[in-house]
JSON list of C-alpha atoms in Angstrom, two decimals:
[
{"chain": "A", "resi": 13, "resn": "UNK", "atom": "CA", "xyz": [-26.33, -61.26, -3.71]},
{"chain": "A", "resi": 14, "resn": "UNK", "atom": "CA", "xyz": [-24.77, -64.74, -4.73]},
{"chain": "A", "resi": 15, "resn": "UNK", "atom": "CA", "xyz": [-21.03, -64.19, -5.29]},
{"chain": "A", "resi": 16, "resn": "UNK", "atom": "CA", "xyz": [-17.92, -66.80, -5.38]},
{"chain": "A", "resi": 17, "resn": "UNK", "atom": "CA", "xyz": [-14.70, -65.71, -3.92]},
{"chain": "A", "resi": 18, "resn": "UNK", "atom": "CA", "xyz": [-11.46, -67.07, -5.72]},
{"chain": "A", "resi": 19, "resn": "UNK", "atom": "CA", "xyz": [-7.80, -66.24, -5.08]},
{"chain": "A", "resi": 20, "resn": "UNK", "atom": "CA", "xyz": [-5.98, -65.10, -8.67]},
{"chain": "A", "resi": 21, "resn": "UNK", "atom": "CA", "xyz": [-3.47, -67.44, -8.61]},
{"chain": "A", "resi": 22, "resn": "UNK", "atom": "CA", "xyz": [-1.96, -70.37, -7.08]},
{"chain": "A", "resi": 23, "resn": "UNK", "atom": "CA", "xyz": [1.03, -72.39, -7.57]},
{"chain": "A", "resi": 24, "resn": "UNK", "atom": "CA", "xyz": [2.55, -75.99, -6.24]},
{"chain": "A", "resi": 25, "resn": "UNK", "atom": "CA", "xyz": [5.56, -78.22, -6.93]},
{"chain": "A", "resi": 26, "resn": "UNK", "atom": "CA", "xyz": [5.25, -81.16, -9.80]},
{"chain": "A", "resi": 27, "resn": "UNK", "atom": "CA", "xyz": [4.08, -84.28, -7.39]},
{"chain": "A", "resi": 28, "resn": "UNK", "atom": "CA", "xyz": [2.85, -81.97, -4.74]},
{"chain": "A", "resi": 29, "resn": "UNK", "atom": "CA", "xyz": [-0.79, -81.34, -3.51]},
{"chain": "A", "resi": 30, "resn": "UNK", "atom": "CA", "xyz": [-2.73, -78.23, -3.94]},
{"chain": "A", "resi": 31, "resn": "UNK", "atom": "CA", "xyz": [-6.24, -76.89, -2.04]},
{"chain": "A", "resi": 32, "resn": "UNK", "atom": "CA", "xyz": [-7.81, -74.27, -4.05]},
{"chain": "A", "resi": 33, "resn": "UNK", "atom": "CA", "xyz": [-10.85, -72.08, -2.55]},
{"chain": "A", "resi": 34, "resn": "UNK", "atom": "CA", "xyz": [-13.93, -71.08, -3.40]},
{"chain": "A", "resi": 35, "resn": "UNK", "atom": "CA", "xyz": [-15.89, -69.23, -0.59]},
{"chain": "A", "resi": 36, "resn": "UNK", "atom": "CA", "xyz": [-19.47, -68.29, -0.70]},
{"chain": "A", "resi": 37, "resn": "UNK", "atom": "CA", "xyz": [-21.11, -65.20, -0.08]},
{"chain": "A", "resi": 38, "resn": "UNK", "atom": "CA", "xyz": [-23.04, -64.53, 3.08]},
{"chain": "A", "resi": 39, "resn": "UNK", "atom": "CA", "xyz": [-25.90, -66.57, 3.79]},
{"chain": "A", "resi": 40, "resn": "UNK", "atom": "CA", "xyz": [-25.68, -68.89, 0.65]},
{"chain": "A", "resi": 41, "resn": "UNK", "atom": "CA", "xyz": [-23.18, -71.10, 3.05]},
{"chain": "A", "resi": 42, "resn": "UNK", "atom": "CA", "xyz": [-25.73, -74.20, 2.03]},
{"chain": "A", "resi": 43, "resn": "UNK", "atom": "CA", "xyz": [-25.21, -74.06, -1.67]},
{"chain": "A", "resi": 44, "resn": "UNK", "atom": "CA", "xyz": [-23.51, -76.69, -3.32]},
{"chain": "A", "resi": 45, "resn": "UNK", "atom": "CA", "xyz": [-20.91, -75.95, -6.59]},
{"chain": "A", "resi": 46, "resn": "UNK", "atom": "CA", "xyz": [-19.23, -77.35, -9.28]},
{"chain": "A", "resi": 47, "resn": "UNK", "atom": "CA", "xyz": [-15.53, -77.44, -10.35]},
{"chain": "A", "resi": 48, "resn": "UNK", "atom": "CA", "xyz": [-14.68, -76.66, -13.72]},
{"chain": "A", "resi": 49, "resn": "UNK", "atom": "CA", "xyz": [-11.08, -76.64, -14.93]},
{"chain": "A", "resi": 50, "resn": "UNK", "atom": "CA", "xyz": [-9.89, -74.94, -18.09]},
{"chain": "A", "resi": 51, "resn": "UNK", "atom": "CA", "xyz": [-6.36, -75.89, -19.80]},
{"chain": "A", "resi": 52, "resn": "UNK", "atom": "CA", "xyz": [-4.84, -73.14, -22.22]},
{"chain": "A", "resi": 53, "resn": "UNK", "atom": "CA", "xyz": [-6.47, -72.53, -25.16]},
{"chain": "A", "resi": 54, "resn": "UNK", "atom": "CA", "xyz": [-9.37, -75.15, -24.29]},
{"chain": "A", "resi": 55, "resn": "UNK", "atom": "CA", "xyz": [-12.82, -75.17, -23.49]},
{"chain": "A", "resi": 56, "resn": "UNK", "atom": "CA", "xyz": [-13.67, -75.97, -20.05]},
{"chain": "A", "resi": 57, "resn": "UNK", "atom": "CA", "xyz": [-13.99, -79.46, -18.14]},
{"chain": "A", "resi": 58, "resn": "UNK", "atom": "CA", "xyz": [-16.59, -80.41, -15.47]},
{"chain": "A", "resi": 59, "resn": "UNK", "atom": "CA", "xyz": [-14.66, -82.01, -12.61]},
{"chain": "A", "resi": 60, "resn": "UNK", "atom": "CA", "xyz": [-17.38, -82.50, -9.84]},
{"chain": "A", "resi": 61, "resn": "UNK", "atom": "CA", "xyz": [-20.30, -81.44, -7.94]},
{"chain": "A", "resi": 62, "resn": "UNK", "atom": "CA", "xyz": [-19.50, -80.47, -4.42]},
{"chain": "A", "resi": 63, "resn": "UNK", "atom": "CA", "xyz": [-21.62, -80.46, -1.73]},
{"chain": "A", "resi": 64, "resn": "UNK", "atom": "CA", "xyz": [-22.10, -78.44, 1.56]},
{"chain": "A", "resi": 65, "resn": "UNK", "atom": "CA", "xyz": [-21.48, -81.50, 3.45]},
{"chain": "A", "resi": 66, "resn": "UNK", "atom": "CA", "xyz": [-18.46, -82.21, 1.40]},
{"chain": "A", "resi": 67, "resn": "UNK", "atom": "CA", "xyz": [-19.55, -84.97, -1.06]},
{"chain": "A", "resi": 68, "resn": "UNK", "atom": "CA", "xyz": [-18.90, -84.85, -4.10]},
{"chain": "A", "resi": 69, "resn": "UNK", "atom": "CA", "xyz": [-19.38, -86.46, -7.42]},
{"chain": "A", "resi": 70, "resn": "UNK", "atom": "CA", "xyz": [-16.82, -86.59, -10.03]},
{"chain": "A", "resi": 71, "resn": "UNK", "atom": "CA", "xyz": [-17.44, -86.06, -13.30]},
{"chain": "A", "resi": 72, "resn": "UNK", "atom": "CA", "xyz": [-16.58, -88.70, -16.22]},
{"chain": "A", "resi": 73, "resn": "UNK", "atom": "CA", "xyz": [-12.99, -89.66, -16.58]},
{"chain": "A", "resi": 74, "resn": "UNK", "atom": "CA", "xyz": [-12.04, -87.32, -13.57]},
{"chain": "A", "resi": 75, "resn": "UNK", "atom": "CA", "xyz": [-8.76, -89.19, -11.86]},
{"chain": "A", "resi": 76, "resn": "UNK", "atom": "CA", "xyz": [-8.91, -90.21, -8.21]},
{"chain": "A", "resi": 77, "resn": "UNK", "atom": "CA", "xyz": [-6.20, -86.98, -8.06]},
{"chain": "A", "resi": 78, "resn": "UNK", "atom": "CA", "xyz": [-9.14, -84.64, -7.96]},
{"chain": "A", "resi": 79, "resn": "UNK", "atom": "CA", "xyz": [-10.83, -84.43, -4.47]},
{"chain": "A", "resi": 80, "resn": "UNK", "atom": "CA", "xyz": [-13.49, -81.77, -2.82]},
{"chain": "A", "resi": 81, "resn": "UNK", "atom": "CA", "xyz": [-14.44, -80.82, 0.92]},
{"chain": "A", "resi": 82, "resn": "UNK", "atom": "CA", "xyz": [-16.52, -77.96, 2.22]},
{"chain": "A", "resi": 83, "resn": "UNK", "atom": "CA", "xyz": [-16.25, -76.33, 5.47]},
{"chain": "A", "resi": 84, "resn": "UNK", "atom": "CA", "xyz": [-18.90, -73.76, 6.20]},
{"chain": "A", "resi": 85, "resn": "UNK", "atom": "CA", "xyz": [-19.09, -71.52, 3.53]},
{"chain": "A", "resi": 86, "resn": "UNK", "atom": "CA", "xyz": [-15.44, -72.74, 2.03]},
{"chain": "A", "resi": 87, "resn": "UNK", "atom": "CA", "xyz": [-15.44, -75.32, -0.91]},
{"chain": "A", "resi": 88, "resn": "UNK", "atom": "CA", "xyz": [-12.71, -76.64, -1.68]},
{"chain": "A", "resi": 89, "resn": "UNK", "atom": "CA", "xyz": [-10.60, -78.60, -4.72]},
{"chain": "A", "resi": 90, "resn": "UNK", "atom": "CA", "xyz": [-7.40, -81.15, -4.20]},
{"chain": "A", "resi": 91, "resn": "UNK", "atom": "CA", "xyz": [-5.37, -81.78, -6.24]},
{"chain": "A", "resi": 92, "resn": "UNK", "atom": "CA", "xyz": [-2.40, -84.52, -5.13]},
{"chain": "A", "resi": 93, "resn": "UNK", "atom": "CA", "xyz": [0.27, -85.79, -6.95]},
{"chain": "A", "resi": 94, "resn": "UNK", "atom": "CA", "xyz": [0.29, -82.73, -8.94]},
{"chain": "A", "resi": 95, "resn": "UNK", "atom": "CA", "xyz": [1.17, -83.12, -13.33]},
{"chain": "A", "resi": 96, "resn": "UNK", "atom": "CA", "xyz": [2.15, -80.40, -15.48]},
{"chain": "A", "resi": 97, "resn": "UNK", "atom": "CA", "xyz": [-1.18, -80.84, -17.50]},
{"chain": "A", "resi": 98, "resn": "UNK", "atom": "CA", "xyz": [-2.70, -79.88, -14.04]},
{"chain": "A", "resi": 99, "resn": "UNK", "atom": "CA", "xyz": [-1.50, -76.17, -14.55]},
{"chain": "A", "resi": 100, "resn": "UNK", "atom": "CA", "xyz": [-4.93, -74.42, -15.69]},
{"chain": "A", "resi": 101, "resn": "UNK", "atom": "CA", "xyz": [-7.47, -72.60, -14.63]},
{"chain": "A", "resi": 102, "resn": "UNK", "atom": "CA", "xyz": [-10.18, -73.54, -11.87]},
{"chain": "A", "resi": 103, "resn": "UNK", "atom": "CA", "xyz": [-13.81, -71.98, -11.87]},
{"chain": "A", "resi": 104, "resn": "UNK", "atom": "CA", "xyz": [-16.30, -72.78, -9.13]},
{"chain": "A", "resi": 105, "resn": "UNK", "atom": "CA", "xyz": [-19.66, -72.08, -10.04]},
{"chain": "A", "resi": 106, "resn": "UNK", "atom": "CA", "xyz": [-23.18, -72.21, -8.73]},
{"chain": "A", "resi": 107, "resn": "UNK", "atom": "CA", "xyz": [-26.70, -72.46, -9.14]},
{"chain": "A", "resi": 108, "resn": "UNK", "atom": "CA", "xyz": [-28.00, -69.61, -11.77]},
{"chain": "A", "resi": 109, "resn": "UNK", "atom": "CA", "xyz": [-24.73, -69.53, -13.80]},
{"chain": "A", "resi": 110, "resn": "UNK", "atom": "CA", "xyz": [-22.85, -67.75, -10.82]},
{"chain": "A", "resi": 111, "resn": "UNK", "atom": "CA", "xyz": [-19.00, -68.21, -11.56]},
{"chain": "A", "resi": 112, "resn": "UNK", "atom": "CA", "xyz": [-16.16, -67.13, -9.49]},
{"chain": "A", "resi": 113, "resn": "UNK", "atom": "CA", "xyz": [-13.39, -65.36, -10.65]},
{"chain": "A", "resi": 114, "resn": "UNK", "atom": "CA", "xyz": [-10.91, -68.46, -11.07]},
{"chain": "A", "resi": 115, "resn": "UNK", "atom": "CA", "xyz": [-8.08, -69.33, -10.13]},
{"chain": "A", "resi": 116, "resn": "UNK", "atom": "CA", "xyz": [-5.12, -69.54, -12.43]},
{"chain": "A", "resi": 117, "resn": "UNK", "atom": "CA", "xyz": [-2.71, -72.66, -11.22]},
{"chain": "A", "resi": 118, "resn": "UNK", "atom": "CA", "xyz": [0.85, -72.62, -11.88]},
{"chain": "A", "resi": 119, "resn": "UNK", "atom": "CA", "xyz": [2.69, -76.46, -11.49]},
{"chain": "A", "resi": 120, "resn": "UNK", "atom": "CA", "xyz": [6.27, -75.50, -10.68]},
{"chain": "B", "resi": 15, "resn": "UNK", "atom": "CA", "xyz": [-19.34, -90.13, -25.63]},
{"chain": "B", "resi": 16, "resn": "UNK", "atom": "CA", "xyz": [-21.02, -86.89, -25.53]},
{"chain": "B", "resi": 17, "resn": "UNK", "atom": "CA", "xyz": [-19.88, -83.95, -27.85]},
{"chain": "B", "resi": 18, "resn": "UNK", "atom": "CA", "xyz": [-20.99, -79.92, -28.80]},
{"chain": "B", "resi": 19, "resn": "UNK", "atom": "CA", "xyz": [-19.67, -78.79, -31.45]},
{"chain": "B", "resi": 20, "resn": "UNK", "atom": "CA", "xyz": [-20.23, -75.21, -31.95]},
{"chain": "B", "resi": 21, "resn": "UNK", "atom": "CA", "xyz": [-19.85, -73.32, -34.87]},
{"chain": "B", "resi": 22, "resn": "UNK", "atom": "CA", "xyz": [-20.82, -70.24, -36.39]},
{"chain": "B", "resi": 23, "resn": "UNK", "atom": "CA", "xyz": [-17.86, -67.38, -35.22]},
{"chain": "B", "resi": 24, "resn": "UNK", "atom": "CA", "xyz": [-16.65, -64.86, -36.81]},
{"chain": "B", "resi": 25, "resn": "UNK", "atom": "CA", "xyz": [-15.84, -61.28, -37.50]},
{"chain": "B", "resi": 26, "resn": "UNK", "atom": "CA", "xyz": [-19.09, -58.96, -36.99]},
{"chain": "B", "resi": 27, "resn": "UNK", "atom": "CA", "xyz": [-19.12, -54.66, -37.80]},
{"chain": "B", "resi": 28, "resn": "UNK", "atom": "CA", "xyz": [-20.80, -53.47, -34.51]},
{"chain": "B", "resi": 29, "resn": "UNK", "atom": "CA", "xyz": [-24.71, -53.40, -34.58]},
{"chain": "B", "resi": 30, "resn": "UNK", "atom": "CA", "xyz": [-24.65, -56.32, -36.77]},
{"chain": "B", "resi": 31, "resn": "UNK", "atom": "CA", "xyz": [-25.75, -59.90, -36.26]},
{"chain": "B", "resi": 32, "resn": "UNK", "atom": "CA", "xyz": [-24.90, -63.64, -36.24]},
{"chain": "B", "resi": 33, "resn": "UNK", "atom": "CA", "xyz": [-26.16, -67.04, -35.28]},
{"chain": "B", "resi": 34, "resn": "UNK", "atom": "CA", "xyz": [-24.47, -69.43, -33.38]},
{"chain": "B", "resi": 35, "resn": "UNK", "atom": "CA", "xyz": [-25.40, -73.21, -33.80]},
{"chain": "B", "resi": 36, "resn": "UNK", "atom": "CA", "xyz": [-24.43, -76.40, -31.29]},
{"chain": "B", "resi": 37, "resn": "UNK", "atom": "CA", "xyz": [-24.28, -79.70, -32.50]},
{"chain": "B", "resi": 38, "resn": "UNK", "atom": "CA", "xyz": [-25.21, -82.09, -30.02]},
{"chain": "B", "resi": 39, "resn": "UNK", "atom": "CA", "xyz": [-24.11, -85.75, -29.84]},
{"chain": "B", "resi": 40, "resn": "UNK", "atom": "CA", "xyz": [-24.05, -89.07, -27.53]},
{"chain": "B", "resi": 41, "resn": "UNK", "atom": "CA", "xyz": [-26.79, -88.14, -25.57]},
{"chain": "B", "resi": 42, "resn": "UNK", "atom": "CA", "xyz": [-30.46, -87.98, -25.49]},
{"chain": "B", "resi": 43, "resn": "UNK", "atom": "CA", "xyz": [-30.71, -84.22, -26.51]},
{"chain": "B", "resi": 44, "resn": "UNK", "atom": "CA", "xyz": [-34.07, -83.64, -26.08]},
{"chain": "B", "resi": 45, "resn": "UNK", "atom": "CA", "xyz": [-33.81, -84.31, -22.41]},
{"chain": "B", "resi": 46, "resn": "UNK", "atom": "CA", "xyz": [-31.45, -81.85, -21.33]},
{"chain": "B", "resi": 47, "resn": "UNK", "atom": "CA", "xyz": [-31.82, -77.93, -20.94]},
{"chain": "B", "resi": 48, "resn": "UNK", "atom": "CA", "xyz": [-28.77, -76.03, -22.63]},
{"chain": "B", "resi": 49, "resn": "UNK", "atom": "CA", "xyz": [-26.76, -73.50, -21.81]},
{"chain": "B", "resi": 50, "resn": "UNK", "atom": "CA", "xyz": [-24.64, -70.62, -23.80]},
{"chain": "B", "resi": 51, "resn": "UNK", "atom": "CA", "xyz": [-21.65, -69.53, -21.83]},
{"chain": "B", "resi": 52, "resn": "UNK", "atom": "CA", "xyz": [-19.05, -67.25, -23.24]},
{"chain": "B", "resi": 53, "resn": "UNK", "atom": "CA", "xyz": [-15.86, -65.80, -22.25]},
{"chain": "B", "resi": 54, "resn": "UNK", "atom": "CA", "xyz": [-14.33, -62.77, -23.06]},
{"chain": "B", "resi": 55, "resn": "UNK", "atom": "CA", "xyz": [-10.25, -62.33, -23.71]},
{"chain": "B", "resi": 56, "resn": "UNK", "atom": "CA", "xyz": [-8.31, -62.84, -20.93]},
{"chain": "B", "resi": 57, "resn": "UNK", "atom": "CA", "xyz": [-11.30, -63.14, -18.48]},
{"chain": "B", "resi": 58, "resn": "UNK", "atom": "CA", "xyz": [-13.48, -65.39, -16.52]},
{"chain": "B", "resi": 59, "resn": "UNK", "atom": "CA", "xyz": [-16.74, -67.43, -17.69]},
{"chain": "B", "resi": 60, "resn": "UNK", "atom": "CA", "xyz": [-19.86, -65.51, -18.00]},
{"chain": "B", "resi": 61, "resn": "UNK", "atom": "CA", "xyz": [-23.87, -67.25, -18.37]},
{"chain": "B", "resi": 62, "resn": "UNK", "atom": "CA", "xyz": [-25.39, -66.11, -21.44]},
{"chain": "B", "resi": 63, "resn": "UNK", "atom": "CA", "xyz": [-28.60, -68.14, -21.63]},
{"chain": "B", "resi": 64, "resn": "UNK", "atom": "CA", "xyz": [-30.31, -71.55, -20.89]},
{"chain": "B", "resi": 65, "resn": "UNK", "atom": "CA", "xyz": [-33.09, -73.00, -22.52]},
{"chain": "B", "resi": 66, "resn": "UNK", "atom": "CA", "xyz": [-35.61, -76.27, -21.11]},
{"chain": "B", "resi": 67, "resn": "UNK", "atom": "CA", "xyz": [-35.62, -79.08, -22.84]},
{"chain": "B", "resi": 68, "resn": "UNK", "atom": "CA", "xyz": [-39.24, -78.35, -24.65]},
{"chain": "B", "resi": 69, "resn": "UNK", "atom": "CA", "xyz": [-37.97, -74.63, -25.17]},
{"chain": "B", "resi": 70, "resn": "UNK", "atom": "CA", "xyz": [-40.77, -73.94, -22.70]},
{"chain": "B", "resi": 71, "resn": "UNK", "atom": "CA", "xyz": [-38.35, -72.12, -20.50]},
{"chain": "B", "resi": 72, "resn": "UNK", "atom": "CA", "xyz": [-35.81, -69.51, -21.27]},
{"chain": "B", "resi": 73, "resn": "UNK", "atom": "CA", "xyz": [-33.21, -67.93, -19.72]},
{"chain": "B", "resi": 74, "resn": "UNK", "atom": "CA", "xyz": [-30.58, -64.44, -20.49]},
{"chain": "B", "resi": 75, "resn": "UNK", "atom": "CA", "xyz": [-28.03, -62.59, -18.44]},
{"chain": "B", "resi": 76, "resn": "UNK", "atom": "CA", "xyz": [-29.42, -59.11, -18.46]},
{"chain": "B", "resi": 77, "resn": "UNK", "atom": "CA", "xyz": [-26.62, -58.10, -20.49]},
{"chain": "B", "resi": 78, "resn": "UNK", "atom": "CA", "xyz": [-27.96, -59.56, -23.51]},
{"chain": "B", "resi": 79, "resn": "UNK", "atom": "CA", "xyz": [-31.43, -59.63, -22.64]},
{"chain": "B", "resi": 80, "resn": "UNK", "atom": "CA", "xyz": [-33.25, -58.23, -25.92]},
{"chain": "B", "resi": 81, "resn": "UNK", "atom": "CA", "xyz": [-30.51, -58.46, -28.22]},
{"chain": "B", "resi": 82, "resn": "UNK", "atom": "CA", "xyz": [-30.19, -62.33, -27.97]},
{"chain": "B", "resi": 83, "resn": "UNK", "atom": "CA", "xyz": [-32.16, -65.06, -28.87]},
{"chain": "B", "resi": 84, "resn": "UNK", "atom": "CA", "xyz": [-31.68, -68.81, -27.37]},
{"chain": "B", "resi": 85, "resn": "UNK", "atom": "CA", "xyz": [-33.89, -71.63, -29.16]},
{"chain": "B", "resi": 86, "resn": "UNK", "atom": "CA", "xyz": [-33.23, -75.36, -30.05]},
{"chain": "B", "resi": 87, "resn": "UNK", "atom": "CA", "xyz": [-33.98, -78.01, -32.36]},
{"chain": "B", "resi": 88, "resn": "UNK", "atom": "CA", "xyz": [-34.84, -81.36, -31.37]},
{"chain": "B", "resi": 89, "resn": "UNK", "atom": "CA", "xyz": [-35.12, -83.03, -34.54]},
{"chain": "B", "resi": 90, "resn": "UNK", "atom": "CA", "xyz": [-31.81, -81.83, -35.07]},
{"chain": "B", "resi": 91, "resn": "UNK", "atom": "CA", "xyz": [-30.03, -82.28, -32.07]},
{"chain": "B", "resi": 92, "resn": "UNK", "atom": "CA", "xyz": [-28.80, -78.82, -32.31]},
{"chain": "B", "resi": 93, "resn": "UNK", "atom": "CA", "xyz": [-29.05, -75.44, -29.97]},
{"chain": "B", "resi": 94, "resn": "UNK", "atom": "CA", "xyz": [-28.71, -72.19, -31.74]},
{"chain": "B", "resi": 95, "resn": "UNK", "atom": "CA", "xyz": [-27.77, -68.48, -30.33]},
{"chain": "B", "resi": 96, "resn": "UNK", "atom": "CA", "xyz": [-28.95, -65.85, -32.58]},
{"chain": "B", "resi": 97, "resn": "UNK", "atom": "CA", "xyz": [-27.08, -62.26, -31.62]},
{"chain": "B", "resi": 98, "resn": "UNK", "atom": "CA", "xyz": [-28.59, -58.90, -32.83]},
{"chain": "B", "resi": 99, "resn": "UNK", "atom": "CA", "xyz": [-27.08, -55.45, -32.40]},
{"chain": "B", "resi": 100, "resn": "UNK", "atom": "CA", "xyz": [-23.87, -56.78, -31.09]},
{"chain": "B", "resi": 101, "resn": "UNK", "atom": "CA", "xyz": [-21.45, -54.64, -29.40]},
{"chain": "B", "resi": 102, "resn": "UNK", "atom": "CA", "xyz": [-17.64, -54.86, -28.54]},
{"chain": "B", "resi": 103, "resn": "UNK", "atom": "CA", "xyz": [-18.21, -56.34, -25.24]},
{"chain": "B", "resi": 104, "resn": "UNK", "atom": "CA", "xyz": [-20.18, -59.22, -26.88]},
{"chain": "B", "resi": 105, "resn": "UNK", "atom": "CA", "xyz": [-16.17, -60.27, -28.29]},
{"chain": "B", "resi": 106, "resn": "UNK", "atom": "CA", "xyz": [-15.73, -63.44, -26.64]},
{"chain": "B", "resi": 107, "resn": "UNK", "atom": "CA", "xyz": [-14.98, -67.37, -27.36]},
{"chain": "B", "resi": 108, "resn": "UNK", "atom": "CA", "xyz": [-19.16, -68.92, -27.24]},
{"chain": "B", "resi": 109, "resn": "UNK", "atom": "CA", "xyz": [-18.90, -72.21, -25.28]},
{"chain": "B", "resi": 110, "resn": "UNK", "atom": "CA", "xyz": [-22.45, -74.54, -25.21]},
{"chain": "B", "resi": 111, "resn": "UNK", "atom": "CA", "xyz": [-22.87, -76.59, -21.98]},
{"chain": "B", "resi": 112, "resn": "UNK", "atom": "CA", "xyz": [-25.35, -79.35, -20.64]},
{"chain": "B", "resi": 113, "resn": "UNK", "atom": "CA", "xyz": [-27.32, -79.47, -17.97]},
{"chain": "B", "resi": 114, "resn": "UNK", "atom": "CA", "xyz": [-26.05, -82.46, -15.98]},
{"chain": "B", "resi": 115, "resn": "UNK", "atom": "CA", "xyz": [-29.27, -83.45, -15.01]},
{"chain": "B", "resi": 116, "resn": "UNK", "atom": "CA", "xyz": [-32.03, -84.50, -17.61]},
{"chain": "B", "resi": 117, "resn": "UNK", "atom": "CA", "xyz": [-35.97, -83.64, -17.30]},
{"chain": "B", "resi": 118, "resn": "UNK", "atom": "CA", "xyz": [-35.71, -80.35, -15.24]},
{"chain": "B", "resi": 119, "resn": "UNK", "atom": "CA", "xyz": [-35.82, -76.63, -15.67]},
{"chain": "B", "resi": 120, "resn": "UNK", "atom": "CA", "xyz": [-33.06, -74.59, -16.79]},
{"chain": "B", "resi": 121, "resn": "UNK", "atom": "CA", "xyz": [-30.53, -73.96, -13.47]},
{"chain": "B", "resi": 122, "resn": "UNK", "atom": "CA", "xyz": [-27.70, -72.43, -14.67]},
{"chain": "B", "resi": 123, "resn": "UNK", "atom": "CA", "xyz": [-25.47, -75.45, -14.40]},
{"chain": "B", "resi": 124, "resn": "UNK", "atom": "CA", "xyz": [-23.02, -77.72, -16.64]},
{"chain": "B", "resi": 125, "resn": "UNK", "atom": "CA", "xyz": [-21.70, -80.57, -16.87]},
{"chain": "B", "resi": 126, "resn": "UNK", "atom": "CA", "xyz": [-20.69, -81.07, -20.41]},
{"chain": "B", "resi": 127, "resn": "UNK", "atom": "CA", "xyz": [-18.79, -78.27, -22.54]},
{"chain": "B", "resi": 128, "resn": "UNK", "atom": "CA", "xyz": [-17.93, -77.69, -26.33]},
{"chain": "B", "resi": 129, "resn": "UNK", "atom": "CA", "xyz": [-14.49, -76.51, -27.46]},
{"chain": "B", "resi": 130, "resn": "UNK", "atom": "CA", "xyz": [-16.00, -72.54, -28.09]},
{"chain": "B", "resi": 131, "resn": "UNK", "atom": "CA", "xyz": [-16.67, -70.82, -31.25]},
{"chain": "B", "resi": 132, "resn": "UNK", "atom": "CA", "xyz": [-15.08, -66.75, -31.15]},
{"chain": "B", "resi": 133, "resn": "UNK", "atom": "CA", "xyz": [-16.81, -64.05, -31.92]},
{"chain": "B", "resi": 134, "resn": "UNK", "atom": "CA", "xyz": [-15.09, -60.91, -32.70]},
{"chain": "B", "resi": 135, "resn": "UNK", "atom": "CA", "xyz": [-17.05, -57.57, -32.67]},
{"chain": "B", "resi": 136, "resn": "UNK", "atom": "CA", "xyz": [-14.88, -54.84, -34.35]},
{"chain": "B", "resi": 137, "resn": "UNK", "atom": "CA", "xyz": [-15.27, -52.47, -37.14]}
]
């Protein structure tokens, strides 16, 4: 069964860089995801593709800010020079609708 | 620029029904398969349905399999949910999405959302 694995919550210092996770579940380590962020009270924004070779495309407008990498079956979203409209949350999500959990991220 | 626009929420007695519509803009809409995606208070996104571009190939999460009812208009740039014998755990904000890429079946994915319309179940 497909399943994404996110942490709950994260948090990171205003200017700071964050790595969020998304892991994949056994023997879907090939599968490539997207990045969707989701500010309070909004609907959600595409950020990228990500593949299992770590390239990525970014969605429209997407700053330079927002980078992915994948390592096995870990795919994963940075986030540098971290703003306060950067606190949200972060959904990976597959082929077939599959979401993970997200991952709520606190800018301290 | 591309925009959804849904519309359509509201407050619903359980076992009753209501359609959903998406207004599509700033893209070629009869290109794309669509997507429903809804969330439910205080919790995560959840796939609801997708539908080709031709309507030739539909999609639901078995949890509304039966009860719901995906279909578009081309002519009017528009993608409807219609949602029969709804129950309290069908309460959630109803986002539309694009498929990011144009021509092929329905997979699940999205690259454009709307702002959500909420749908409250509740007698």
């Amino acid at each position: 069964q497909l399943v994404l694995t996110q942490s709950p919550s994260a948090s990171a210092s205003l200017g700071a860089s964050v790595k969020l996770t998304c892991t994949l579940s056994s023997g879907h380590s090939s599968y490539a995801i997207a990045w969707h962020q989701q500010q309070p009270e909004k609907g959600p924004r595409y950020l990228m593709k990500l593949n299992s070779d770590g390239s990525h495309s970014k969605g429209d407008g997407i700053p330079d800010r927002f980078s992915g990498s994948s390592s096995g079956a870990e795919r994963y979203l940075t986030i540098s020079s971290l703003q306060s409209e950067d606190e949200a949350d972060y959904y990976c999500q597959t082929w077939g609708g599959v979401f993970g959990g997200g991952t709520k991220l606190t800018v301290l | 620029e591309v925009q959804l626009v849904e519309s359509g929420g509201g407050l619903v007695k359980p076992g009753g029904s209501l359609r959903l519509s998406c207004a599509a803009s700033g893209f070629t809409f009869s290109s794309y398969s669509m997507n429903w995606v809804r969330q439910a208070p205080g919790k995560g996104l959840e796939w609801v349905s997708s539908i080709s571009s031709s309507s030739s190939y539909i999609y639901y999460a078995d949890s509304v399999k039966g009860r719901f009812t995906i279909s578009r208009d081309n002519a009017k740039n528009s993608l409807y949910l219609q949602m029969n014998s709804l129950r309290a755990e069908d309460t959630a904000v109803y986002y539309c999405a694009r498929d990011p890429v144009a021509g092929r079946e329905p997979a699940a994915e999205f690259d454009y959302w709307g702002q959500g319309t909420l749908v409250t179940v509740s007698s």
